[in-house]
C-alpha cells in the first residue's frame, strides 16, 4: 500500500500544533512511562508514547498491519509484524529509553500520525520519531503501519 505524498509531507513538517484528535482506540493501560509528556492526547497517542517511554516494542506493534515500514536513521525496510517486533526490540536494546515527549498528533481520515522526541537513557541522545497508524474500514482499532526514527540535530 502506498502513502499519498501529501500525507507524508504533513507528517514530516508536523502541521497542526495542538492535538486535534476526535476519536481513537481504547487505552491499552492508564500507566504512563517515566518522563512522558502526553497530557490531553488521545488513547492512540498515549499508546505510542507509553511504548516508546517503556521501550516496549510489543505494545507499539499491538495491533499492527501485516507489513510494517521501519526506518531507522535513514535505513528503510518493510517487515512482517512479527519481524518488526524483533527489529524494534533490538533498537530499544541498543538505545534504551529515557523519555518520550509527544510533539504533534494529527488524524486525517483513516490515518493517524504521532510525532515526538525520544531521548536515550544512557547517552542523552535525542531522536525524532514519526509514527503512522491506519484504521481499517469498519474497525475501531488503529494498526501501526510505519515507524521512522531519525537523529535529532544537536
PDB file of C-alpha atoms in Angstrom:
ATOM      1  CA  UNK A   1       0.000   0.000   0.000  1.00  0.00           C
ATOM      2  CA  UNK A   2       1.442   3.374  -0.920  1.00  0.00           C
ATOM      3  CA  UNK A   3       1.097   6.511   1.147  1.00  0.00           C
ATOM      4  CA  UNK A   4      -0.078   9.659  -0.606  1.00  0.00           C
ATOM      5  CA  UNK A   5       2.743  12.181  -0.765  1.00  0.00           C
ATOM      6  CA  UNK A   6       0.584  14.852   0.846  1.00  0.00           C
ATOM      7  CA  UNK A   7       0.184  12.733   3.998  1.00  0.00           C
ATOM      8  CA  UNK A   8       3.914  12.134   4.174  1.00  0.00           C
ATOM      9  CA  UNK A   9       4.557  15.859   3.791  1.00  0.00           C
ATOM     10  CA  UNK A  10       2.107  16.609   6.596  1.00  0.00           C
ATOM     11  CA  UNK A  11       3.837  14.038   8.779  1.00  0.00           C
ATOM     12  CA  UNK A  12       7.297  15.406   8.034  1.00  0.00           C
ATOM     13  CA  UNK A  13       6.583  19.071   8.603  1.00  0.00           C
ATOM     14  CA  UNK A  14       4.319  18.426  11.563  1.00  0.00           C
ATOM     15  CA  UNK A  15       1.443  20.726  10.682  1.00  0.00           C
ATOM     16  CA  UNK A  16      -1.002  21.101  13.467  1.00  0.00           C
ATOM     17  CA  UNK A  17       0.444  22.465  16.702  1.00  0.00           C
ATOM     18  CA  UNK A  18      -2.069  21.424  19.336  1.00  0.00           C
ATOM     19  CA  UNK A  19      -3.519  17.943  19.126  1.00  0.00           C
ATOM     20  CA  UNK A  20      -6.660  17.828  17.011  1.00  0.00           C
ATOM     21  CA  UNK A  21      -7.996  14.365  17.589  1.00  0.00           C
ATOM     22  CA  UNK A  22     -11.617  13.358  17.517  1.00  0.00           C
ATOM     23  CA  UNK A  23     -11.501   9.600  18.027  1.00  0.00           C
ATOM     24  CA  UNK A  24      -9.095   6.838  18.945  1.00  0.00           C
ATOM     25  CA  UNK A  25      -8.844   3.364  20.327  1.00  0.00           C
ATOM     26  CA  UNK A  26      -9.336   2.462  23.966  1.00  0.00           C
ATOM     27  CA  UNK A  27      -6.243   2.937  26.092  1.00  0.00           C
ATOM     28  CA  UNK A  28      -4.010  -0.099  26.487  1.00  0.00           C
ATOM     29  CA  UNK A  29      -3.458   0.958  30.084  1.00  0.00           C
ATOM     30  CA  UNK A  30      -3.541   4.090  32.153  1.00  0.00           C
ATOM     31  CA  UNK A  31       0.105   3.689  33.158  1.00  0.00           C
ATOM     32  CA  UNK A  32       2.409   6.338  31.746  1.00  0.00           C
ATOM     33  CA  UNK A  33       6.059   5.843  31.005  1.00  0.00           C
ATOM     34  CA  UNK A  34       8.660   7.745  33.026  1.00  0.00           C
ATOM     35  CA  UNK A  35       9.244  11.275  31.808  1.00  0.00           C
ATOM     36  CA  UNK A  36       6.478  11.241  29.200  1.00  0.00           C
ATOM     37  CA  UNK A  37       4.639  14.412  28.314  1.00  0.00           C
ATOM     38  CA  UNK A  38       1.345  13.162  26.981  1.00  0.00           C
ATOM     39  CA  UNK A  39      -1.380  15.102  28.748  1.00  0.00           C
ATOM     40  CA  UNK A  40      -4.517  15.845  26.717  1.00  0.00           C
ATOM     41  CA  UNK A  41      -3.723  13.405  23.925  1.00  0.00           C
ATOM     42  CA  UNK A  42      -5.810  10.574  22.576  1.00  0.00           C
ATOM     43  CA  UNK A  43      -5.563   6.925  23.557  1.00  0.00           C
ATOM     44  CA  UNK A  44      -3.681   6.220  20.316  1.00  0.00           C
ATOM     45  CA  UNK A  45      -1.038   8.843  21.086  1.00  0.00           C
ATOM     46  CA  UNK A  46      -0.802   7.531  24.673  1.00  0.00           C
ATOM     47  CA  UNK A  47      -0.227   4.019  23.316  1.00  0.00           C
ATOM     48  CA  UNK A  48       2.654   5.261  21.137  1.00  0.00           C
ATOM     49  CA  UNK A  49       4.144   7.462  23.872  1.00  0.00           C
ATOM     50  CA  UNK A  50       3.929   4.752  26.528  1.00  0.00           C
ATOM     51  CA  UNK A  51       5.501   2.163  24.227  1.00  0.00           C
ATOM     52  CA  UNK A  52       8.464   4.445  23.489  1.00  0.00           C
ATOM     53  CA  UNK A  53       8.806   5.609  27.114  1.00  0.00           C
ATOM     54  CA  UNK A  54       8.902   1.977  28.274  1.00  0.00           C
ATOM     55  CA  UNK A  55      10.946   0.723  25.308  1.00  0.00           C
ATOM     56  CA  UNK A  56       8.180  -1.800  24.635  1.00  0.00           C
ATOM     57  CA  UNK A  57       8.130  -2.984  21.007  1.00  0.00           C
ATOM     58  CA  UNK A  58       5.192  -5.330  21.509  1.00  0.00           C
ATOM     59  CA  UNK A  59       2.970  -2.564  22.912  1.00  0.00           C
ATOM     60  CA  UNK A  60       3.856  -0.306  19.989  1.00  0.00           C
ATOM     61  CA  UNK A  61       3.041  -3.040  17.460  1.00  0.00           C
ATOM     62  CA  UNK A  62      -0.211  -4.270  19.030  1.00  0.00           C
ATOM     63  CA  UNK A  63      -2.091  -4.127  16.780  1.00  0.00           C
ATOM     64  CA  UNK A  64      -0.139  -3.595  13.578  1.00  0.00           C
ATOM     65  CA  UNK A  65      -0.582  -4.069   9.855  1.00  0.00           C
ATOM     66  CA  UNK A  66       0.632  -7.265   8.194  1.00  0.00           C
ATOM     67  CA  UNK A  67       3.587  -5.298   6.749  1.00  0.00           C
ATOM     68  CA  UNK A  68       5.229  -2.566   8.822  1.00  0.00           C
ATOM     69  CA  UNK A  69       7.626   0.015   7.425  1.00  0.00           C
ATOM     70  CA  UNK A  70      10.501   0.782   9.789  1.00  0.00           C
ATOM     71  CA  UNK A  71      13.072   3.432   9.016  1.00  0.00           C
ATOM     72  CA  UNK A  72      15.977   3.644  11.448  1.00  0.00           C
ATOM     73  CA  UNK A  73      18.383   6.509  10.824  1.00  0.00           C
ATOM     74  CA  UNK A  74      17.698   6.521   7.076  1.00  0.00           C
ATOM     75  CA  UNK A  75      17.577   2.740   6.501  1.00  0.00           C
ATOM     76  CA  UNK A  76      14.013   1.931   5.431  1.00  0.00           C
ATOM     77  CA  UNK A  77      12.716  -1.647   5.286  1.00  0.00           C
ATOM     78  CA  UNK A  78       9.335  -3.367   5.284  1.00  0.00           C
ATOM     79  CA  UNK A  79       8.909  -6.157   7.835  1.00  0.00           C
ATOM     80  CA  UNK A  80       6.191  -8.593   8.766  1.00  0.00           C
ATOM     81  CA  UNK A  81       4.572  -7.638  12.055  1.00  0.00           C
ATOM     82  CA  UNK A  82       6.442 -10.420  13.891  1.00  0.00           C
ATOM     83  CA  UNK A  83       9.800  -9.395  12.365  1.00  0.00           C
ATOM     84  CA  UNK A  84       9.099  -5.781  13.311  1.00  0.00           C
ATOM     85  CA  UNK A  85       8.901  -6.789  16.984  1.00  0.00           C
ATOM     86  CA  UNK A  86      12.464  -8.103  16.863  1.00  0.00           C
ATOM     87  CA  UNK A  87      13.763  -5.074  14.950  1.00  0.00           C
ATOM     88  CA  UNK A  88      12.254  -2.629  17.448  1.00  0.00           C
ATOM     89  CA  UNK A  89      13.338  -4.730  20.434  1.00  0.00           C
ATOM     90  CA  UNK A  90      16.895  -4.505  19.124  1.00  0.00           C
ATOM     91  CA  UNK A  91      16.530  -0.738  18.680  1.00  0.00           C
ATOM     92  CA  UNK A  92      15.344  -0.366  22.282  1.00  0.00           C
ATOM     93  CA  UNK A  93      18.174  -2.634  23.492  1.00  0.00           C
ATOM     94  CA  UNK A  94      20.792  -0.504  21.717  1.00  0.00           C
ATOM     95  CA  UNK A  95      19.085   2.796  22.528  1.00  0.00           C
ATOM     96  CA  UNK A  96      17.452   2.361  25.981  1.00  0.00           C
ATOM     97  CA  UNK A  97      14.543   4.642  26.684  1.00  0.00           C
ATOM     98  CA  UNK A  98      14.959   7.656  28.892  1.00  0.00           C
ATOM     99  CA  UNK A  99      11.901   9.671  27.971  1.00  0.00           C
ATOM    100  CA  UNK A 100       9.440  10.336  25.160  1.00  0.00           C
ATOM    101  CA  UNK A 101       7.682  13.621  24.507  1.00  0.00           C
ATOM    102  CA  UNK A 102       4.739  13.851  22.115  1.00  0.00           C
ATOM    103  CA  UNK A 103       5.060  16.742  19.693  1.00  0.00           C
ATOM    104  CA  UNK A 104       2.172  16.742  17.225  1.00  0.00           C
ATOM    105  CA  UNK A 105      -0.821  14.469  16.886  1.00  0.00           C
ATOM    106  CA  UNK A 106      -2.988  14.507  13.791  1.00  0.00           C
ATOM    107  CA  UNK A 107      -5.832  12.433  12.436  1.00  0.00           C
ATOM    108  CA  UNK A 108      -6.604  12.595   8.710  1.00  0.00           C
ATOM    109  CA  UNK A 109      -9.347  10.280   7.507  1.00  0.00           C
ATOM    110  CA  UNK A 110      -8.275   6.729   8.241  1.00  0.00           C
ATOM    111  CA  UNK A 111      -4.685   7.711   9.121  1.00  0.00           C
ATOM    112  CA  UNK A 112      -3.321   8.856  12.465  1.00  0.00           C
ATOM    113  CA  UNK A 113       0.100  10.498  12.907  1.00  0.00           C
ATOM    114  CA  UNK A 114       2.196  10.983  16.021  1.00  0.00           C
ATOM    115  CA  UNK A 115       5.408  12.985  16.004  1.00  0.00           C
ATOM    116  CA  UNK A 116       7.582  13.043  19.078  1.00  0.00           C
ATOM    117  CA  UNK A 117      11.053  13.123  20.541  1.00  0.00           C
ATOM    118  CA  UNK A 118      12.737  10.053  22.012  1.00  0.00           C
ATOM    119  CA  UNK A 119      15.599  10.569  24.440  1.00  0.00           C
ATOM    120  CA  UNK A 120      18.002   7.760  25.242  1.00  0.00           C
ATOM    121  CA  UNK A 121      18.678   6.964  28.884  1.00  0.00           C
ATOM    122  CA  UNK A 122      22.445   6.431  28.770  1.00  0.00           C
ATOM    123  CA  UNK A 123      23.741   8.813  26.148  1.00  0.00           C
ATOM    124  CA  UNK A 124      21.162  11.581  26.456  1.00  0.00           C
ATOM    125  CA  UNK A 125      20.887  11.466  22.661  1.00  0.00           C
ATOM    126  CA  UNK A 126      17.643  12.638  21.142  1.00  0.00           C
ATOM    127  CA  UNK A 127      15.825  11.226  18.147  1.00  0.00           C
ATOM    128  CA  UNK A 128      12.856  12.452  16.153  1.00  0.00           C
ATOM    129  CA  UNK A 129      10.099   9.851  15.912  1.00  0.00           C
ATOM    130  CA  UNK A 130       7.316   9.734  13.342  1.00  0.00           C
ATOM    131  CA  UNK A 131       4.588   7.090  13.619  1.00  0.00           C
ATOM    132  CA  UNK A 132       1.703   6.414  11.230  1.00  0.00           C
ATOM    133  CA  UNK A 133      -1.265   4.235  12.107  1.00  0.00           C
ATOM    134  CA  UNK A 134      -4.229   3.366   9.906  1.00  0.00           C
ATOM    135  CA  UNK A 135      -7.721   2.315  10.808  1.00  0.00           C
ATOM    136  CA  UNK A 136      -9.207  -0.484   8.707  1.00  0.00           C
ATOM    137  CA  UNK A 137     -12.693   0.340   7.464  1.00  0.00           C
ATOM    138  CA  UNK A 138     -15.362  -0.677   9.946  1.00  0.00           C
ATOM    139  CA  UNK A 139     -12.857  -1.322  12.764  1.00  0.00           C
ATOM    140  CA  UNK A 140     -12.223   0.595  15.992  1.00  0.00           C
ATOM    141  CA  UNK A 141      -8.528  -0.241  16.368  1.00  0.00           C
ATOM    142  CA  UNK A 142      -5.611   1.675  14.853  1.00  0.00           C
ATOM    143  CA  UNK A 143      -2.968  -0.556  13.234  1.00  0.00           C
ATOM    144  CA  UNK A 144       0.647   0.578  13.241  1.00  0.00           C
ATOM    145  CA  UNK A 145       1.936   0.948   9.667  1.00  0.00           C
ATOM    146  CA  UNK A 146       5.116   2.993   9.892  1.00  0.00           C
ATOM    147  CA  UNK A 147       7.801   3.985  12.384  1.00  0.00           C
ATOM    148  CA  UNK A 148      10.549   6.389  11.414  1.00  0.00           C
ATOM    149  CA  UNK A 149      13.354   7.295  13.808  1.00  0.00           C
ATOM    150  CA  UNK A 150      15.954   9.922  12.903  1.00  0.00           C
ATOM    151  CA  UNK A 151      18.833  11.592  14.728  1.00  0.00           C
ATOM    152  CA  UNK A 152      17.868  14.977  16.106  1.00  0.00           C
ATOM    153  CA  UNK A 153      20.126  17.912  15.280  1.00  0.00           C
ATOM    154  CA  UNK A 154      22.403  18.807  18.180  1.00  0.00           C
TER     155      UNK A 154
END
